[in-house]
Short mmCIF file of N, CA and C in Angstrom, two decimals:
data_model
loop_
_atom_site.label_atom_id
_atom_site.label_comp_id
_atom_site.label_asym_id
_atom_site.label_seq_id
_atom_site.Cartn_x
_atom_site.Cartn_y
_atom_site.Cartn_z
N MET U 15 21.52 9.42 21.35
CA MET U 15 19.98 9.24 21.68
C MET U 15 19.50 8.76 20.64
N GLU U 16 19.65 8.85 19.32
CA GLU U 16 19.19 8.60 18.30
C GLU U 16 19.28 6.61 18.37
N TRP U 17 20.65 6.52 18.52
CA TRP U 17 20.87 5.16 18.65
C TRP U 17 20.08 4.37 19.43
N LEU U 18 19.90 5.06 20.45
CA LEU U 18 19.22 3.94 21.89
C LEU U 18 17.75 4.11 21.32
N TRP U 19 16.90 5.37 20.94
CA TRP U 19 16.10 5.39 20.21
C TRP U 19 15.33 4.01 19.11
N GLU U 20 16.70 4.01 18.37
CA GLU U 20 16.34 3.10 17.33
C GLU U 20 16.29 1.30 17.79
N SER U 21 17.18 0.96 18.88
CA SER U 21 16.95 0.00 18.94
C SER U 21 16.50 -0.33 20.39
N TYR U 22 15.94 1.14 20.88
CA TYR U 22 14.33 0.74 22.01
C TYR U 22 13.06 0.39 21.03
N ARG U 23 12.87 0.96 19.87
CA ARG U 23 11.86 0.71 18.80
C ARG U 23 12.04 -0.68 18.25
N ILE U 24 12.70 -1.31 18.08
CA ILE U 24 13.10 -2.82 17.48
C ILE U 24 13.08 -3.56 18.69
N SER U 25 13.49 -3.26 19.39
CA SER U 25 13.46 -4.68 20.63
C SER U 25 12.14 -4.42 21.14
N SER U 26 11.13 -3.28 21.23
CA SER U 26 9.76 -3.26 21.86
C SER U 26 9.04 -4.01 20.85
N GLN U 27 9.09 -3.72 19.20
CA GLN U 27 8.73 -4.54 18.68
C GLN U 27 8.70 -6.20 18.46
N LEU U 28 10.20 -6.38 18.78
CA LEU U 28 10.05 -7.97 18.79
C LEU U 28 9.50 -8.31 19.83
N TYR U 29 9.91 -7.86 20.86
CA TYR U 29 9.10 -8.18 22.21
C TYR U 29 7.61 -8.09 22.47
N ALA U 30 7.21 -7.51 21.86
CA ALA U 30 5.64 -7.48 21.54
C ALA U 30 5.23 -8.73 20.86
N GLU U 31 5.69 -9.34 20.29
CA GLU U 31 5.54 -10.40 19.51
C GLU U 31 5.70 -11.96 20.61
N ILE U 32 6.16 -11.77 21.81
CA ILE U 32 6.17 -12.83 22.49
C ILE U 32 5.38 -12.89 23.43
N LYS U 33 4.53 -14.27 24.14
CA LYS U 33 3.25 -14.05 24.82
C LYS U 33 4.27 -14.38 26.35
N PRO U 34 3.90 -14.07 27.44
CA PRO U 34 4.48 -14.59 28.58
C PRO U 34 4.47 -16.01 28.81
N GLY U 35 5.63 -16.56 29.09
CA GLY U 35 5.76 -17.98 28.91
C GLY U 35 6.13 -18.50 27.67
N GLN U 36 6.11 -18.07 26.75
CA GLN U 36 5.98 -18.58 25.33
C GLN U 36 7.71 -19.16 25.49
N VAL U 37 7.98 -20.00 24.59
CA VAL U 37 9.32 -20.46 24.01
C VAL U 37 9.75 -20.14 22.81
N ILE U 38 10.72 -19.42 22.83
CA ILE U 38 11.21 -19.09 21.79
C ILE U 38 11.76 -20.06 21.11
N ASP U 39 11.43 -20.23 19.63
CA ASP U 39 11.83 -21.62 19.33
C ASP U 39 12.60 -21.29 17.99
N GLU U 40 12.98 -21.98 17.04
CA GLU U 40 13.84 -21.80 15.97
C GLU U 40 13.15 -21.10 14.94
N VAL U 41 11.97 -21.04 14.57
CA VAL U 41 11.35 -20.32 13.48
C VAL U 41 11.43 -18.51 13.74
N TYR U 42 10.86 -18.68 14.88
CA TYR U 42 11.19 -17.01 15.59
C TYR U 42 12.30 -16.55 15.58
N TYR U 43 13.35 -17.39 15.98
CA TYR U 43 14.88 -17.20 15.84
C TYR U 43 15.19 -16.40 14.42
N GLN U 44 15.18 -17.73 13.70
CA GLN U 44 15.44 -17.73 12.18
C GLN U 44 14.64 -16.07 11.29
N LYS U 45 13.21 -15.99 11.62
CA LYS U 45 12.47 -14.77 11.10
C LYS U 45 13.08 -13.43 11.58
N TYR U 46 14.07 -13.40 12.59
CA TYR U 46 14.51 -12.24 13.20
C TYR U 46 16.55 -12.16 12.76
N MET U 47 16.63 -13.28 12.00
CA MET U 47 18.45 -13.47 12.54
C MET U 47 18.58 -12.11 11.25
N PRO U 48 17.83 -11.73 10.23
CA PRO U 48 18.15 -10.59 9.46
C PRO U 48 18.31 -9.19 10.30
N VAL U 49 17.64 -9.22 10.98
CA VAL U 49 17.45 -7.62 11.98
C VAL U 49 18.63 -7.68 12.92
N ILE U 50 19.06 -9.20 13.33
CA ILE U 50 20.13 -9.09 14.43
C ILE U 50 21.56 -8.93 13.66
N ARG U 51 21.44 -9.41 12.17
CA ARG U 51 22.37 -9.44 11.32
C ARG U 51 22.91 -7.71 11.12
N GLN U 52 21.71 -7.18 10.72
CA GLN U 52 21.96 -5.56 10.67
C GLN U 52 22.08 -5.02 11.95
N ARG U 53 21.65 -4.86 13.14
CA ARG U 53 22.01 -4.41 14.12
C ARG U 53 23.59 -4.40 14.49
N ILE U 54 24.11 -5.50 14.08
CA ILE U 54 25.41 -5.96 14.82
C ILE U 54 26.15 -5.20 13.72
N ASP U 55 25.72 -5.01 12.60
CA ASP U 55 26.74 -4.04 11.29
C ASP U 55 26.45 -3.14 11.70
N ARG U 56 25.35 -1.83 12.01
CA ARG U 56 25.61 -0.99 12.68
C ARG U 56 26.47 -0.72 13.65
N ALA U 57 26.24 -1.16 14.81
CA ALA U 57 27.29 -1.41 15.90
C ALA U 57 28.31 -1.15 15.44
N GLY U 58 28.89 -2.33 14.35
CA GLY U 58 30.39 -2.18 14.06
C GLY U 58 31.00 -0.56 13.34
N ILE U 59 29.98 -0.35 12.55
CA ILE U 59 30.03 0.87 11.42
C ILE U 59 30.49 2.18 12.83
N ARG U 60 29.38 2.19 13.79
CA ARG U 60 29.35 3.08 14.48
C ARG U 60 30.30 2.93 15.52
N LEU U 61 30.96 2.08 16.09
CA LEU U 61 31.80 1.94 17.12
C LEU U 61 33.06 2.12 16.28
N ALA U 62 33.29 2.03 14.80
CA ALA U 62 34.65 2.09 13.98
C ALA U 62 34.39 3.98 13.88
N GLY U 63 33.22 4.41 13.74
CA GLY U 63 33.40 5.70 13.82
C GLY U 63 33.84 6.54 14.98
N GLU U 64 33.39 5.92 16.21
CA GLU U 64 33.61 6.65 17.55
C GLU U 64 35.01 6.17 17.64
N LEU U 65 35.41 4.86 17.60
CA LEU U 65 36.92 5.26 17.66
C LEU U 65 37.92 5.87 16.70
N ASN U 66 37.49 6.27 15.68
CA ASN U 66 38.28 7.32 14.46
C ASN U 66 38.16 8.54 14.89
N ARG U 67 37.06 8.86 15.42
CA ARG U 67 36.73 10.16 16.20
C ARG U 67 37.75 10.44 17.38
N LEU U 68 37.67 9.51 18.22
CA LEU U 68 38.72 9.56 19.22
C LEU U 68 40.11 9.43 19.26
N PHE U 69 40.26 8.76 18.13
CA PHE U 69 41.87 8.75 18.17
C PHE U 69 42.26 9.56 17.10
N ASN U 70 41.29 10.08 16.10
CA ASN U 70 41.53 11.47 15.47
C ASN U 70 41.58 12.55 15.52
N ASN U 71 40.63 12.62 16.65
CA ASN U 71 40.19 13.97 17.05
C ASN U 71 39.32 14.46 16.00
N GLU U 72 38.60 13.77 15.06
CA GLU U 72 37.54 14.67 13.97
C GLU U 72 36.20 14.04 14.29
N PRO U 73 35.08 14.62 13.63
CA PRO U 73 33.73 14.62 13.82
C PRO U 73 33.76 13.02 13.13
N VAL U 74 32.38 12.17 13.48
CA VAL U 74 32.08 10.89 12.95
C VAL U 74 31.20 11.26 11.97
N PRO U 75 31.69 10.67 10.56
CA PRO U 75 30.84 10.91 9.48
C PRO U 75 29.40 10.35 9.16
N ALA U 76 28.66 11.38 8.83
CA ALA U 76 27.16 10.31 8.81
C ALA U 76 27.62 9.07 7.95
N VAL U 77 26.80 8.24 8.43
CA VAL U 77 27.19 6.89 7.80
C VAL U 77 25.46 6.71 7.24
N LYS U 78 24.97 6.28 5.92
CA LYS U 78 23.78 6.53 5.15
C LYS U 78 23.50 4.76 5.32
N PHE U 79 22.71 4.38 6.01
CA PHE U 79 22.35 2.84 5.92
C PHE U 79 20.86 2.67 5.18
N ALA U 80 21.43 1.45 4.59
CA ALA U 80 20.19 0.48 4.02
C ALA U 80 19.05 1.01 4.77
N ALA U 81 17.53 0.70 3.89
CA ALA U 81 16.23 0.79 4.46
C ALA U 81 16.34 -0.97 5.66
N PRO U 82 15.48 -0.49 6.83
CA PRO U 82 15.21 -1.64 7.44
C PRO U 82 14.86 -2.84 6.97
N ILE U 83 15.02 -3.94 7.19
CA ILE U 83 14.41 -4.91 6.65
C ILE U 83 12.70 -4.96 6.49
N GLN U 84 12.19 -5.15 5.17
CA GLN U 84 11.05 -5.19 5.09
C GLN U 84 10.46 -3.97 4.48
N SER U 85 11.05 -2.91 5.01
CA SER U 85 10.66 -1.25 4.94
C SER U 85 10.03 -1.09 3.79
N ALA U 86 10.63 -1.43 2.36
CA ALA U 86 10.14 -1.05 1.25
C ALA U 86 9.62 -2.60 0.42
N VAL U 87 9.70 -3.36 1.15
CA VAL U 87 8.54 -4.15 0.51
C VAL U 87 6.95 -4.31 0.62
N PRO U 88 6.53 -3.83 -0.67
CA PRO U 88 5.08 -3.91 -0.46
C PRO U 88 4.13 -4.97 0.46
N GLY U 89 3.23 -4.59 1.13
CA GLY U 89 2.83 -5.45 1.69
C GLY U 89 1.17 -5.39 1.38
N GLU U 90 0.70 -6.45 2.37
CA GLU U 90 -0.82 -6.28 2.53
C GLU U 90 -1.61 -5.00 2.03
N SER U 91 -2.47 -4.58 1.07
CA SER U 91 -2.95 -3.17 0.95
C SER U 91 -4.40 -3.45 1.99
N VAL U 92 -4.42 -2.16 3.19
CA VAL U 92 -4.83 -2.56 3.99
C VAL U 92 -5.63 -1.10 4.13
N LYS U 93 -7.07 -0.95 4.82
CA LYS U 93 -7.32 0.28 5.19
C LYS U 93 -6.80 1.28 6.17
N LEU U 94 -6.62 2.52 6.22
CA LEU U 94 -6.32 3.22 7.29
C LEU U 94 -6.62 2.80 8.63
N GLU U 95 -8.04 2.91 8.51
CA GLU U 95 -8.86 3.09 9.92
C GLU U 95 -8.80 1.26 10.53
N ASN U 96 -8.15 0.28 9.83
CA ASN U 96 -7.70 -1.07 10.18
C ASN U 96 -6.31 -1.39 10.89
N LEU U 97 -5.52 -0.02 10.71
CA LEU U 97 -3.98 -0.51 10.77
C LEU U 97 -3.63 -0.86 12.23
N LYS U 98 -4.16 -0.70 13.42
CA LYS U 98 -3.83 -1.25 14.82
C LYS U 98 -4.21 -2.57 14.74
N ASN U 99 -4.81 -3.52 13.56
CA ASN U 99 -5.16 -4.90 13.45
C ASN U 99 -3.62 -5.38 12.76
N TYR U 100 -2.86 -4.64 12.46
CA TYR U 100 -1.79 -5.08 11.55
C TYR U 100 -0.19 -4.78 12.24
N ILE U 101 -0.26 -4.85 13.67
CA ILE U 101 0.96 -4.33 14.23
C ILE U 101 1.91 -5.70 13.73
N GLY U 102 2.98 -5.31 13.81
CA GLY U 102 4.06 -6.02 13.11
C GLY U 102 4.00 -6.96 11.70
N LYS U 103 3.31 -6.26 11.14
CA LYS U 103 2.99 -6.91 9.56
C LYS U 103 3.61 -5.67 8.84
N THR U 104 4.08 -6.47 7.49
CA THR U 104 4.63 -5.31 6.69
C THR U 104 3.43 -4.78 5.50
N VAL U 105 2.57 -3.37 5.21
CA VAL U 105 1.36 -3.33 4.43
C VAL U 105 1.72 -2.14 3.96
N SER U 106 0.94 -1.87 3.19
CA SER U 106 0.75 -0.50 1.92
C SER U 106 -0.77 -0.35 2.24
N VAL U 107 -0.79 1.34 2.65
CA VAL U 107 -1.90 2.00 2.89
C VAL U 107 -1.65 3.15 2.30
N GLN U 108 -3.06 3.50 2.43
CA GLN U 108 -3.06 4.92 1.41
C GLN U 108 -4.16 6.26 2.37
N GLY U 109 -3.62 7.40 2.11
CA GLY U 109 -4.35 8.53 3.18
C GLY U 109 -3.75 9.53 2.90
N LYS U 110 -4.53 10.58 3.43
CA LYS U 110 -4.15 12.17 3.19
C LYS U 110 -3.39 12.35 4.55
N VAL U 111 -2.41 13.09 4.06
CA VAL U 111 -1.22 13.54 5.20
C VAL U 111 -1.98 14.86 5.67
N TYR U 112 -2.36 14.92 6.86
CA TYR U 112 -2.59 16.22 7.39
C TYR U 112 -1.90 17.12 8.06
N SER U 113 -0.85 16.39 8.56
CA SER U 113 0.20 17.90 9.19
C SER U 113 1.35 16.90 8.94
N VAL U 114 2.59 18.11 9.47
CA VAL U 114 3.82 17.71 9.31
C VAL U 114 4.82 18.25 10.46
N LYS U 115 5.26 17.67 10.85
CA LYS U 115 6.36 18.62 11.92
C LYS U 115 7.53 17.64 12.29
N ASP U 116 8.65 19.04 12.34
CA ASP U 116 9.91 18.59 12.55
C ASP U 116 10.14 18.57 13.86
N ILE U 117 11.03 17.28 14.09
CA ILE U 117 11.45 17.26 15.87
C ILE U 117 12.95 17.02 15.70
N GLY U 118 13.56 17.26 14.80
CA GLY U 118 14.90 17.43 14.89
C GLY U 118 15.57 15.93 13.88
N SER U 119 15.33 14.99 15.20
CA SER U 119 16.35 13.66 14.41
C SER U 119 15.34 13.17 13.29
N MET U 120 14.18 13.31 13.47
CA MET U 120 13.24 12.89 12.76
C MET U 120 11.87 13.89 12.27
N VAL U 121 10.76 13.71 11.01
CA VAL U 121 9.88 14.80 10.66
C VAL U 121 8.73 13.57 11.15
N LEU U 122 7.74 13.87 11.42
CA LEU U 122 6.52 13.08 11.91
C LEU U 122 5.41 13.89 10.98
N ALA U 123 4.97 12.72 9.86
CA ALA U 123 3.68 13.39 9.14
C ALA U 123 2.73 11.90 9.62
N ASN U 124 1.64 13.19 10.17
CA ASN U 124 0.11 12.30 10.41
C ASN U 124 -0.74 12.31 9.28
N MET U 125 -0.88 11.08 9.26
CA MET U 125 -2.28 10.50 8.08
C MET U 125 -3.76 10.36 8.98
N GLY U 126 -4.83 10.57 8.38
CA GLY U 126 -5.98 10.07 8.57
C GLY U 126 -6.63 11.42 9.31
N ALA U 127 -5.86 11.68 9.81
CA ALA U 127 -6.25 13.30 10.81
C ALA U 127 -5.11 13.94 11.53
N ALA U 128 -5.36 15.40 11.93
CA ALA U 128 -4.25 15.93 12.27
C ALA U 128 -3.96 15.32 13.87
N TYR U 129 -2.76 15.39 14.07
CA TYR U 129 -2.18 15.15 15.72
C TYR U 129 -3.60 15.87 16.59
N PRO U 130 -4.28 15.56 17.83
CA PRO U 130 -3.34 14.01 18.26
C PRO U 130 -4.74 12.95 17.76
N ASN U 131 -5.17 13.20 16.50
CA ASN U 131 -6.34 12.29 16.37
C ASN U 131 -6.00 11.34 14.84
N GLN U 132 -4.83 11.55 14.46
CA GLN U 132 -4.18 10.97 13.82
C GLN U 132 -4.40 9.41 13.67
N LEU U 133 -4.72 8.53 12.29
CA LEU U 133 -5.13 7.44 12.22
C LEU U 133 -3.73 6.66 12.22
N LEU U 134 -2.33 7.13 11.78
CA LEU U 134 -0.95 6.68 11.27
C LEU U 134 -0.06 7.75 11.55
N THR U 135 0.67 7.57 12.06
CA THR U 135 1.87 8.76 12.11
C THR U 135 2.92 8.16 11.53
N LEU U 136 3.80 8.83 10.75
CA LEU U 136 5.10 8.26 9.43
C LEU U 136 5.69 8.77 10.06
N ALA U 137 7.07 8.30 10.54
CA ALA U 137 8.21 8.97 11.43
C ALA U 137 9.20 8.86 10.11
N PHE U 138 9.94 9.90 9.46
CA PHE U 138 10.29 10.20 8.32
C PHE U 138 11.81 10.15 8.87
N LYS U 139 12.99 9.51 8.70
CA LYS U 139 14.27 9.23 9.14
C LYS U 139 15.28 9.52 7.94
N GLY U 140 16.37 10.23 8.45
CA GLY U 140 17.81 10.12 7.59
C GLY U 140 17.12 11.06 5.78
N ASP U 141 17.84 10.28 5.07
CA ASP U 141 17.75 11.12 3.82
C ASP U 141 15.84 11.74 3.40
N THR U 142 15.17 10.86 4.09
CA THR U 142 13.57 10.82 3.84
C THR U 142 13.03 12.25 4.78
N LYS U 143 13.65 12.65 5.71
CA LYS U 143 13.10 13.62 6.21
C LYS U 143 12.54 14.58 5.13
N ALA U 144 13.23 15.12 4.41
CA ALA U 144 13.17 16.61 3.58
C ALA U 144 11.59 16.18 2.50
N LEU U 145 11.98 14.87 2.37
CA LEU U 145 10.84 14.11 1.53
C LEU U 145 8.93 14.48 2.14
N ALA U 146 9.54 14.63 3.75
CA ALA U 146 8.21 14.39 4.43
C ALA U 146 7.70 15.64 4.49
N GLY U 147 8.61 16.84 4.38
CA GLY U 147 7.72 18.45 4.35
C GLY U 147 7.14 18.90 3.06
N THR U 148 7.41 17.82 2.29
CA THR U 148 6.17 18.04 0.94
C THR U 148 5.19 17.53 0.82
N LEU U 149 4.93 16.61 1.81
CA LEU U 149 3.80 15.60 1.82
C LEU U 149 2.08 16.30 2.47
N GLU U 150 2.55 17.70 3.27
CA GLU U 150 1.08 18.36 4.07
C GLU U 150 0.30 18.44 2.78
N GLY U 151 -1.32 18.03 3.41
CA GLY U 151 -2.48 18.06 2.27
C GLY U 151 -2.17 17.23 1.25
N LYS U 152 -1.46 16.24 0.63
CA LYS U 152 -1.34 15.46 -0.54
C LYS U 152 -1.83 14.01 0.11
N THR U 153 -2.63 13.47 -1.19
CA THR U 153 -2.49 11.53 -0.31
C THR U 153 -1.63 10.80 -1.11
N VAL U 154 -0.91 10.08 -0.10
CA VAL U 154 0.10 9.20 -0.16
C VAL U 154 0.18 7.69 -0.06
N SER U 155 0.57 7.06 -0.74
CA SER U 155 0.45 5.31 -0.52
C SER U 155 1.55 5.35 0.58
N ILE U 156 1.74 4.69 1.45
CA ILE U 156 2.85 4.10 2.50
C ILE U 156 2.96 2.91 2.47
N SER U 157 4.41 2.08 2.10
CA SER U 157 4.72 0.97 1.89
C SER U 157 5.39 0.79 3.55
N GLY U 158 5.48 -0.48 4.46
CA GLY U 158 6.51 -0.48 5.48
C GLY U 158 5.79 -0.99 6.71
N GLN U 159 6.53 -1.44 7.85
CA GLN U 159 6.27 -2.48 8.78
C GLN U 159 5.25 -1.47 9.44
N VAL U 160 4.36 -1.94 10.31
CA VAL U 160 3.93 -1.21 11.18
C VAL U 160 3.91 -1.17 12.62
N ILE U 161 3.97 -0.60 13.30
CA ILE U 161 4.52 -0.73 14.59
C ILE U 161 3.51 -0.04 15.69
N ASP U 162 3.61 -0.41 16.73
CA ASP U 162 2.64 0.23 17.93
C ASP U 162 3.66 1.54 18.81
N TYR U 163 2.72 2.55 18.48
CA TYR U 163 3.81 3.57 19.48
C TYR U 163 3.02 4.69 20.44
N LYS U 164 3.03 4.10 22.04
CA LYS U 164 2.07 4.59 22.39
C LYS U 164 0.12 4.39 22.23
N GLY U 165 0.23 3.23 21.90
CA GLY U 165 -1.05 2.47 21.33
C GLY U 165 -1.48 3.43 20.03
N LYS U 166 -0.95 3.85 19.09
CA LYS U 166 -1.00 4.29 18.01
C LYS U 166 -0.32 3.43 16.67
N PRO U 167 -0.89 3.42 15.69
CA PRO U 167 0.14 2.44 14.51
C PRO U 167 1.01 3.71 14.11
N GLU U 168 2.24 2.91 13.46
CA GLU U 168 3.41 3.96 12.86
C GLU U 168 4.44 3.39 12.05
N ILE U 169 4.54 3.64 11.08
CA ILE U 169 5.44 3.33 10.30
C ILE U 169 6.45 4.07 9.97
N ILE U 170 8.12 3.37 10.16
CA ILE U 170 9.03 4.12 10.16
C ILE U 170 9.46 4.46 8.50
N VAL U 171 9.81 5.59 7.98
CA VAL U 171 9.68 5.67 6.93
C VAL U 171 11.58 6.05 6.32
N THR U 172 12.29 5.17 5.48
CA THR U 172 13.90 5.28 5.62
C THR U 172 14.09 5.50 4.23
N SER U 173 13.43 4.97 3.59
CA SER U 173 13.48 4.91 1.83
C SER U 173 12.77 5.84 1.18
N ALA U 174 12.45 6.84 0.48
CA ALA U 174 11.96 7.39 -0.55
C ALA U 174 11.03 6.24 -1.17
N GLU U 175 11.32 5.12 -1.51
CA GLU U 175 10.89 4.21 -2.52
C GLU U 175 9.54 3.89 -1.58
N GLN U 176 9.42 3.93 -0.31
CA GLN U 176 8.26 3.41 0.74
C GLN U 176 6.70 4.60 0.40
N VAL U 177 7.51 5.31 -0.16
CA VAL U 177 6.17 6.27 -0.13
C VAL U 177 6.17 6.62 -1.95
N LYS U 178 4.57 6.92 -1.98
CA LYS U 178 4.07 7.43 -3.53
C LYS U 178 3.10 8.63 -3.26
N VAL U 179 3.20 9.34 -4.23
CA VAL U 179 2.37 10.69 -4.07
C VAL U 179 1.80 10.44 -4.99
N GLN U 180 0.14 10.37 -4.93
CA GLN U 180 -1.14 10.26 -5.66
C GLN U 180 -1.31 11.51 -6.43
#
């Protein structure tokens, strides 16, 4: 389910940039070639793990992946209130973390206000989940790509380098 969710989030973001009737040109294709290569790499690693598990009857080991493309790249510094205007862009934003909730596959942190009035949700995945639990009540700077999740801005945090505690 986590792999499915990961693919869904990425494809939703890519499709959101295409207008009905728009022709996908070489510029668009080249822009997302690194994402395509990353997805193929992950699929290969995961398939190998599943095959090893099937043929050796052993659990699939956890695989640590590098941060997604653009995730730790500092972007344009924007105000928390304006994030909905930066969907699909890599930004840096600062704000207070009001609440944190562990939902198993990820830890969600709400900036700007507590849920459901948050201005930004941070989705901490992988090794960064433990970091999320230390942020409640603190002011932090986050760098990452803004995506839309059910009409609200969200940044997926997969590297501690994306987070700076003030």
